[in-house]
Tab-separated table of C-alpha atoms and ligand atoms in Angstrom:
chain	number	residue	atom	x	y	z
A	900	UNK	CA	-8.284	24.231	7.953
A	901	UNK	CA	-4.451	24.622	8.262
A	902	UNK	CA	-4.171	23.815	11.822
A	903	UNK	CA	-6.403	20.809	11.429
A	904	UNK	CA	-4.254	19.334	8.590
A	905	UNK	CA	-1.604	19.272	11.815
A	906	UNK	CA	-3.709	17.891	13.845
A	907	UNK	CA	-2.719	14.448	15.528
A	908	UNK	CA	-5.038	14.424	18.718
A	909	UNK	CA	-5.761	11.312	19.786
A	910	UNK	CA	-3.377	9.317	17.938
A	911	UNK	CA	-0.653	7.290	19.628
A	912	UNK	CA	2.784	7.075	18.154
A	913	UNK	CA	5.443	4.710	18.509
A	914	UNK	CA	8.927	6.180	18.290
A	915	UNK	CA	12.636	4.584	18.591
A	916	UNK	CA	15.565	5.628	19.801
A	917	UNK	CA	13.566	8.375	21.147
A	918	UNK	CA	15.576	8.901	24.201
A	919	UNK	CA	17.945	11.602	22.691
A	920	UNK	CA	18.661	13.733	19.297
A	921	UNK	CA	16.879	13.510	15.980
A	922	UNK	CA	14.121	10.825	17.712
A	923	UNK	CA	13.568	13.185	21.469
A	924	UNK	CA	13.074	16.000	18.645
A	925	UNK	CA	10.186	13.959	16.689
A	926	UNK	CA	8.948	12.378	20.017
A	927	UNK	CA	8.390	15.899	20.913
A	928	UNK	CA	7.296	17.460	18.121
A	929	UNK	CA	4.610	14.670	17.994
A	930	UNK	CA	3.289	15.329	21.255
A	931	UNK	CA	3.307	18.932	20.643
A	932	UNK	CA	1.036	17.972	17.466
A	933	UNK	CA	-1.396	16.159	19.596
A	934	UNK	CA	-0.010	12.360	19.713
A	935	UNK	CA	0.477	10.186	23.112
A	936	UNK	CA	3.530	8.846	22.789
A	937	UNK	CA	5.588	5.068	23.307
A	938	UNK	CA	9.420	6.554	23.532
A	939	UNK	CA	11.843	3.625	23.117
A	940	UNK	CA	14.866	3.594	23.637
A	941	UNK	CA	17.942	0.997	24.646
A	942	UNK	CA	20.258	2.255	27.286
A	943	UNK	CA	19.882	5.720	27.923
A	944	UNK	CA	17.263	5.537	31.301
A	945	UNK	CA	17.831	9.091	32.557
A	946	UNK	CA	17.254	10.890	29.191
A	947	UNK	CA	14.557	8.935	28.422
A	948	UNK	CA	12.760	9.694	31.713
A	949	UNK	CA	13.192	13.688	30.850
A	950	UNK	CA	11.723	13.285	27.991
A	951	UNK	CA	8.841	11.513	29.127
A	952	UNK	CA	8.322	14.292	31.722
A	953	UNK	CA	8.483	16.567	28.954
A	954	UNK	CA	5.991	14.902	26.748
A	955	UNK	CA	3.669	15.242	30.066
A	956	UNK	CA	4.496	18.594	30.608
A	957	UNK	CA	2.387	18.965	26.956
A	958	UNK	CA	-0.451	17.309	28.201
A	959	UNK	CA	0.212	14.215	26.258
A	960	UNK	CA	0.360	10.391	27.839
A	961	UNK	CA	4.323	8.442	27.324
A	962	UNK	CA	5.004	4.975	27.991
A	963	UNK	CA	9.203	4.355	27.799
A	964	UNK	CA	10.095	0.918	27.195
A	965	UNK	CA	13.937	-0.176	27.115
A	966	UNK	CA	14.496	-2.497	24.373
A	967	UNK	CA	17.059	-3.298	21.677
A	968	UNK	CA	15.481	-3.175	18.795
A	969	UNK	CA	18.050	-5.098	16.870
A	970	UNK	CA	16.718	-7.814	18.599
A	971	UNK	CA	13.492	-9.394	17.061
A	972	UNK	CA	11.590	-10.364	20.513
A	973	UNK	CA	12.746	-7.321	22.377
A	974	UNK	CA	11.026	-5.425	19.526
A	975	UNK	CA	7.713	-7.187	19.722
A	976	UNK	CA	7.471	-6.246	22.974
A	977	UNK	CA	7.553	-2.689	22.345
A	978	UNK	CA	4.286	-3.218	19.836
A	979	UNK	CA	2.417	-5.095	23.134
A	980	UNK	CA	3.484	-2.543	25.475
A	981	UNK	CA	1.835	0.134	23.217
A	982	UNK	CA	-1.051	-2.202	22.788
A	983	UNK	CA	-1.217	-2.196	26.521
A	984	UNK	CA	-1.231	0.959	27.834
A	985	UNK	CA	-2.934	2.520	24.725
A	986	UNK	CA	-5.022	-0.122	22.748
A	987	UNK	CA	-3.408	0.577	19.665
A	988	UNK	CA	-0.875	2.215	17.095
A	989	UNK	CA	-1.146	5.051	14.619
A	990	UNK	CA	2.329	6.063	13.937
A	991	UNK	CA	5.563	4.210	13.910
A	992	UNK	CA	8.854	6.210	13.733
A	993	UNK	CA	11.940	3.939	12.865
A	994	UNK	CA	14.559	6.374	13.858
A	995	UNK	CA	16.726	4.467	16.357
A	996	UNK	CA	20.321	4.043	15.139
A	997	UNK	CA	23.786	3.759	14.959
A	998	UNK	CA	27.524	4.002	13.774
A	999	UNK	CA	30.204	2.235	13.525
A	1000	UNK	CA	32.552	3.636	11.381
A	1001	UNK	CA	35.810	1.944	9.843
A	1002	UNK	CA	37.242	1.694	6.451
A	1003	UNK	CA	36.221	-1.996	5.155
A	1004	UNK	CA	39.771	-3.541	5.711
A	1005	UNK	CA	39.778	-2.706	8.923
A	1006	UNK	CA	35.926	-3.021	9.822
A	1007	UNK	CA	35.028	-6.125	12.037
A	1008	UNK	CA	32.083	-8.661	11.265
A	1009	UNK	CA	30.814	-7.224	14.768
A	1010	UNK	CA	30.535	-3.936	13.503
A	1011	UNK	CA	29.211	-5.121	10.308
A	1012	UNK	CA	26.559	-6.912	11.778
A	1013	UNK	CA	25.821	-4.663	15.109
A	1014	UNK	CA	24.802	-1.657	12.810
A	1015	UNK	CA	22.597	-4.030	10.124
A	1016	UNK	CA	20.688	-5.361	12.986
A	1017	UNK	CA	20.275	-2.204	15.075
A	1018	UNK	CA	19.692	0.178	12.063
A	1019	UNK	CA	18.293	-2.069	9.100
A	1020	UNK	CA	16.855	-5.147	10.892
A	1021	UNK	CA	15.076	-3.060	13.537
A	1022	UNK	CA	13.011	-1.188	10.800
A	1023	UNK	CA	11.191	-4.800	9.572
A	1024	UNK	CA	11.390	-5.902	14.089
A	1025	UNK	CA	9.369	-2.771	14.757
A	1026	UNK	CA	7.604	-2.533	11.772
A	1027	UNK	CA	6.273	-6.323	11.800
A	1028	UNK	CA	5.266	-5.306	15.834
A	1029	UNK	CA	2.673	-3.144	14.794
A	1030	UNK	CA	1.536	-4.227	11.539
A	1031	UNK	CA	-1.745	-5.507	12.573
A	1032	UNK	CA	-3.162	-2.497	14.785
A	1033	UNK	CA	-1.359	-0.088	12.107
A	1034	UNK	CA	-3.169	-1.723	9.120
A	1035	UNK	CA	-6.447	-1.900	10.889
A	1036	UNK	CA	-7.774	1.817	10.674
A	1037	UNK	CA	-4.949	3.379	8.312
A	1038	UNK	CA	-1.990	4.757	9.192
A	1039	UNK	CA	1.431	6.004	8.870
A	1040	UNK	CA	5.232	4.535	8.363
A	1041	UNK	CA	8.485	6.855	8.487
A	1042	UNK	CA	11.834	5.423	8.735
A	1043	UNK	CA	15.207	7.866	9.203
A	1044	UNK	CA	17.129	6.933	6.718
A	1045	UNK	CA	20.164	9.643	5.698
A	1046	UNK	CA	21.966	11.095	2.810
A	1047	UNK	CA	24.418	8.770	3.498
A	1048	UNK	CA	22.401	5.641	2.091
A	1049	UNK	CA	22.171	7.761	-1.351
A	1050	UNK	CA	25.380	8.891	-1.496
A	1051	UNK	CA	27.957	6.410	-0.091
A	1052	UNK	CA	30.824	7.481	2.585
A	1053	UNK	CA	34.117	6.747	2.925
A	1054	UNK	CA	34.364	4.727	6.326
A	1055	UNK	CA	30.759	3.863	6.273
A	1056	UNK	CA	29.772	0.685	4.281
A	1057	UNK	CA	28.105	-0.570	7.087
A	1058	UNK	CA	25.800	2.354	7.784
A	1059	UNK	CA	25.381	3.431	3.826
A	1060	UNK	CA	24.277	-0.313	3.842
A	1061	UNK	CA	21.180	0.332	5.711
A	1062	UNK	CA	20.261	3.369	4.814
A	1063	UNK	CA	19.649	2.356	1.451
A	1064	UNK	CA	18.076	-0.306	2.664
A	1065	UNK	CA	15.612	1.571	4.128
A	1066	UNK	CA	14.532	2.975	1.455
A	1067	UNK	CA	13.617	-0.242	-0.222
A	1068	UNK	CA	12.094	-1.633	2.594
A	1069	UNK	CA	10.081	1.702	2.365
A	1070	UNK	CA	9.335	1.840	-0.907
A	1071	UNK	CA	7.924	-1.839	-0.467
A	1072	UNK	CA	5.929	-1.517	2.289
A	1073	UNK	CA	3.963	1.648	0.827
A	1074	UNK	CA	2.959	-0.818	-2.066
A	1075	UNK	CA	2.433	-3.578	0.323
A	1076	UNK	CA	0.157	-1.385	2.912
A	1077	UNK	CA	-1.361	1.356	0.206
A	1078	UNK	CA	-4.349	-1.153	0.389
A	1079	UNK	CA	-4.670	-1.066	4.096
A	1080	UNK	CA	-4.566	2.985	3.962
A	1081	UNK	CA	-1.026	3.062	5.430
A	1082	UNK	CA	1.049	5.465	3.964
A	1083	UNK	CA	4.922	4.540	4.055
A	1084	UNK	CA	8.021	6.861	3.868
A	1085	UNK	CA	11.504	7.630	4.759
A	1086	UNK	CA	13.183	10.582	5.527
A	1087	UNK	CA	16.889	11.119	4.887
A	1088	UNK	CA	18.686	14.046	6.743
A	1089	UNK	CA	21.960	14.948	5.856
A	1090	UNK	CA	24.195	16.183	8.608
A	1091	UNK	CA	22.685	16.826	12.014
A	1092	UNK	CA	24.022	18.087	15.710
A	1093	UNK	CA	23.674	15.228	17.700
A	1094	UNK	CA	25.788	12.858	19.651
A	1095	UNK	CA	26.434	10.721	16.617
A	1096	UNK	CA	27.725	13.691	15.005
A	1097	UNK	CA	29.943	14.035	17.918
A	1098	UNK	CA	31.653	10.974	16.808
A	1099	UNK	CA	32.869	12.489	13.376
A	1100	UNK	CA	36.622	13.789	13.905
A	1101	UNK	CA	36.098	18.247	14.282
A	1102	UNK	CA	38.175	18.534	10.505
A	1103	UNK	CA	36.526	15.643	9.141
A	1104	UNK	CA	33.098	17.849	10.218
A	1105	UNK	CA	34.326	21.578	9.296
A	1106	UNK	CA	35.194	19.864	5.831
A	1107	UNK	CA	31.850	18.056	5.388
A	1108	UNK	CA	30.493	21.716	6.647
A	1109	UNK	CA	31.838	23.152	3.845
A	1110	UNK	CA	29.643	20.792	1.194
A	1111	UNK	CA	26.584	21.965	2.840
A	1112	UNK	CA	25.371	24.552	0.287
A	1113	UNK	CA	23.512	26.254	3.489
A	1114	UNK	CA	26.547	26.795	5.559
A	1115	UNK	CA	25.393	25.016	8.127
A	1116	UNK	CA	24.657	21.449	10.236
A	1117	UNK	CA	20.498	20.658	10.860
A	1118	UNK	CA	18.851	20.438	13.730
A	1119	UNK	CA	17.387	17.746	15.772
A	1120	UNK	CA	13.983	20.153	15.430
A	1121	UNK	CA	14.518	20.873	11.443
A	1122	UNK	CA	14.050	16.899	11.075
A	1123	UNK	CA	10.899	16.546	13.659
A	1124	UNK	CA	9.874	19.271	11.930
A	1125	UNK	CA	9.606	17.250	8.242
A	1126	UNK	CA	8.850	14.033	9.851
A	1127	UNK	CA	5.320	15.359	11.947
A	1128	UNK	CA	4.391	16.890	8.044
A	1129	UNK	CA	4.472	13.383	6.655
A	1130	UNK	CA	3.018	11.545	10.177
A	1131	UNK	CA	0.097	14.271	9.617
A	1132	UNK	CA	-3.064	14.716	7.503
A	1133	UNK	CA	-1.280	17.259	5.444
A	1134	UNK	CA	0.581	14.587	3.753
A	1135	UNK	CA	-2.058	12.179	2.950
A	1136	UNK	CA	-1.232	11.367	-0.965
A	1137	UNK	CA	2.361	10.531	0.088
A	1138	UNK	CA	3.499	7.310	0.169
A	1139	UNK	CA	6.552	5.799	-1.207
A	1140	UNK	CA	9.131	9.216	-1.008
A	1141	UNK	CA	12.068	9.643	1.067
A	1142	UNK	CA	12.362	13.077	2.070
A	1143	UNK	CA	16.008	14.608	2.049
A	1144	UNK	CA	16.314	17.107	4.142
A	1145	UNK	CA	20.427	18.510	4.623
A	1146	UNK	CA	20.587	21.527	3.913
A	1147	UNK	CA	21.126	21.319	-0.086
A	1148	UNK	CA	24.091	18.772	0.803
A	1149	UNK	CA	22.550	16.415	-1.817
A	1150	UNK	CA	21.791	18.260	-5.033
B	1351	LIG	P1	21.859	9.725	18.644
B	1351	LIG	O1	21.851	11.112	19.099
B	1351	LIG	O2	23.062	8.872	18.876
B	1351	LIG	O3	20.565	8.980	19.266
B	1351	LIG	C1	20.323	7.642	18.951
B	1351	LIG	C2	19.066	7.176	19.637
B	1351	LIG	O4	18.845	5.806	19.262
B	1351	LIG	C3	19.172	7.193	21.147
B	1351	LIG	O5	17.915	7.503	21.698
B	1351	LIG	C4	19.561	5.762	21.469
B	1351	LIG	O6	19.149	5.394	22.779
B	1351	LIG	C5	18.762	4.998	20.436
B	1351	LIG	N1	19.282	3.660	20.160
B	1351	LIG	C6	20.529	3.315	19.744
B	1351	LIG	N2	20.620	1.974	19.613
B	1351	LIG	C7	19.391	1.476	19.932
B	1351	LIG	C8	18.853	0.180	19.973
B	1351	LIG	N3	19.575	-0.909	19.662
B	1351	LIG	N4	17.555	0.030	20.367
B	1351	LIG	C9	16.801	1.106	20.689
B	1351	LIG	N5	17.265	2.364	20.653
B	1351	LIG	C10	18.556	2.553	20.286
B	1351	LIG	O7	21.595	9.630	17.077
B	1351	LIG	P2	20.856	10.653	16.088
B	1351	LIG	O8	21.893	11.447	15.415
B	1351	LIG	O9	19.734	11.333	16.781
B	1351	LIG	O10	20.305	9.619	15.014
B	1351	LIG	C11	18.939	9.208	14.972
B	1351	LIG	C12	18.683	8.567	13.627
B	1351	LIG	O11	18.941	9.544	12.601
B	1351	LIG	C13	19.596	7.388	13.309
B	1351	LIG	O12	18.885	6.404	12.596
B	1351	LIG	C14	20.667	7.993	12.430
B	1351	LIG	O13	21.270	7.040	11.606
B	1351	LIG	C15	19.842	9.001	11.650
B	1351	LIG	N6	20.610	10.091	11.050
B	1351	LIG	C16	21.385	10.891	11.812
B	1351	LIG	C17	22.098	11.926	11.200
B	1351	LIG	C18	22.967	12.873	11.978
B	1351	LIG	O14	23.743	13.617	11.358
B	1351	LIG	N7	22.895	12.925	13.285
B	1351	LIG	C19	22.011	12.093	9.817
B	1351	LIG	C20	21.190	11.246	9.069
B	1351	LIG	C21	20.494	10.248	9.698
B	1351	LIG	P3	20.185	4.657	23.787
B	1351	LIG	O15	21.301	5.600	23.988
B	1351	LIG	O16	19.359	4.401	25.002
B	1351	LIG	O17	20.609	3.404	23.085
């Protein structure tokens, strides 16, 4: 009964920024669950093909389509492609993101606006690409939001921005959708080793290190981990949370 409640054979899941970290983790965990996979991403080709190969490797079908989805066509074209090549959409993971990070007086408009549209505007693109086959026969929403959209950071009004938003937009949509049996949620990690960690100064990150009541950073897998629970059966009377997951960095 356990394993079942896991299950995801024969869905098809739509992931972004799937190319590398947090979203390759879920892409993968997915497949591993039972899911054929779309794997978006915007630049990274090379990565993106190994993970495709990967996702084969588990007997599962990918499709990798570049697109931005900070831009609202580019993103409708990942909902046709999956449409395409798989006839419809069960899952949609809104992970693709970015940072920018600046304190406000010195923060450009073009960083401003480059991280709303590629972190917060990309959730309704991608989300509004697959509303119709998602809302057909039920189906499931999560959007990476972080700790950072609950708590605030110095540096980061840009990305806090949208990771709050996020959770608005979530909280929405699982009222909007209940109705067509989609269930809607976020997830918000706190600090994880990726690349975008990699951008964090080494003693800004060994003092944010020491905040983490487990000692330690997450990992890519701890997050794909969380996010297959909620894409799966096992979750099926939860709609509306965000899940924090960092360690005990937000209590
Ligand atoms: P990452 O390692 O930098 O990976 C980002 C992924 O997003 C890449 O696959 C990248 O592909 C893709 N991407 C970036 N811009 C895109 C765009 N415009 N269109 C499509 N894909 C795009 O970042 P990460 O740490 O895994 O973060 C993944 C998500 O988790 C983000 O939403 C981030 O805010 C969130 N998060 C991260 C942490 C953390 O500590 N790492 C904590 C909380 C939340 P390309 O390189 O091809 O563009």
């Amino acid at each position: 009964m356990l394993e079942q409640m896991y299950d995801l054979s024969g869905k098809v899941a739509v992931v972004t920024g799937g190319s590398r970290g947090i979203g390759k983790a879920i892409a993968l965990g997915l497949a591993e669950a039972g899911a054929d996979i779309l794997l978006n991403y915007s630049r990274s080709d090379k990565e993106a093909d190994k993970v495709k190969k990967e996702i084969e490797k588990l007997g599962r079908k990918c499709v990798t389509v570049r697109a931005n989805v900070g831009n609202f066509q580019q993103a409708q074209n990942i909902g046709k492609a999956a449409m395409n090549h798989f006839g419809k959409v069960d899952i949609l993971v809104n992970n693709a993101g970015i940072n920018r990070d600046r304190m406000l007086k010195r923060m450009t408009y073009e960083q401003w606006e480059e991280v709303i549209h590629t972190n917060l505007s990309s959730v309704f693109n991608c989300t509004k690409a697959v509303i119709d086959p998602l809302s057909k026969e039920g189906g499931v929403i999560v959007s990476v939001s972080s700790v950072i959209g609950e708590m605030g950071n110095i540096g980061q009004a840009n990305y806090a921005s949208t990771k709050a938003g996020i959770i608005g937009f979530t909280k929405t949509m699982a009222r909007e959708l209940a109705g067509s049996n989609v269930r809607v949620n976020a997830i918000a990690p706190g600090f994880v080793e990726t690349d975008m960690l990699g951008t964090v100064p080494a003693d800004i990150r060994e003092t944010i290190k020491k905040d983490i009541p487990l000692g330690r950073f997450g990992t890519p897998e701890e997050i794909a981990l969380a996010t297959v629970y909620l894409c799966s059966p096992a979750a099926s009377w939860i709609t509306g949370v965000t899940l924090r997951i960092n360690g005990g960095n937000y209590i």
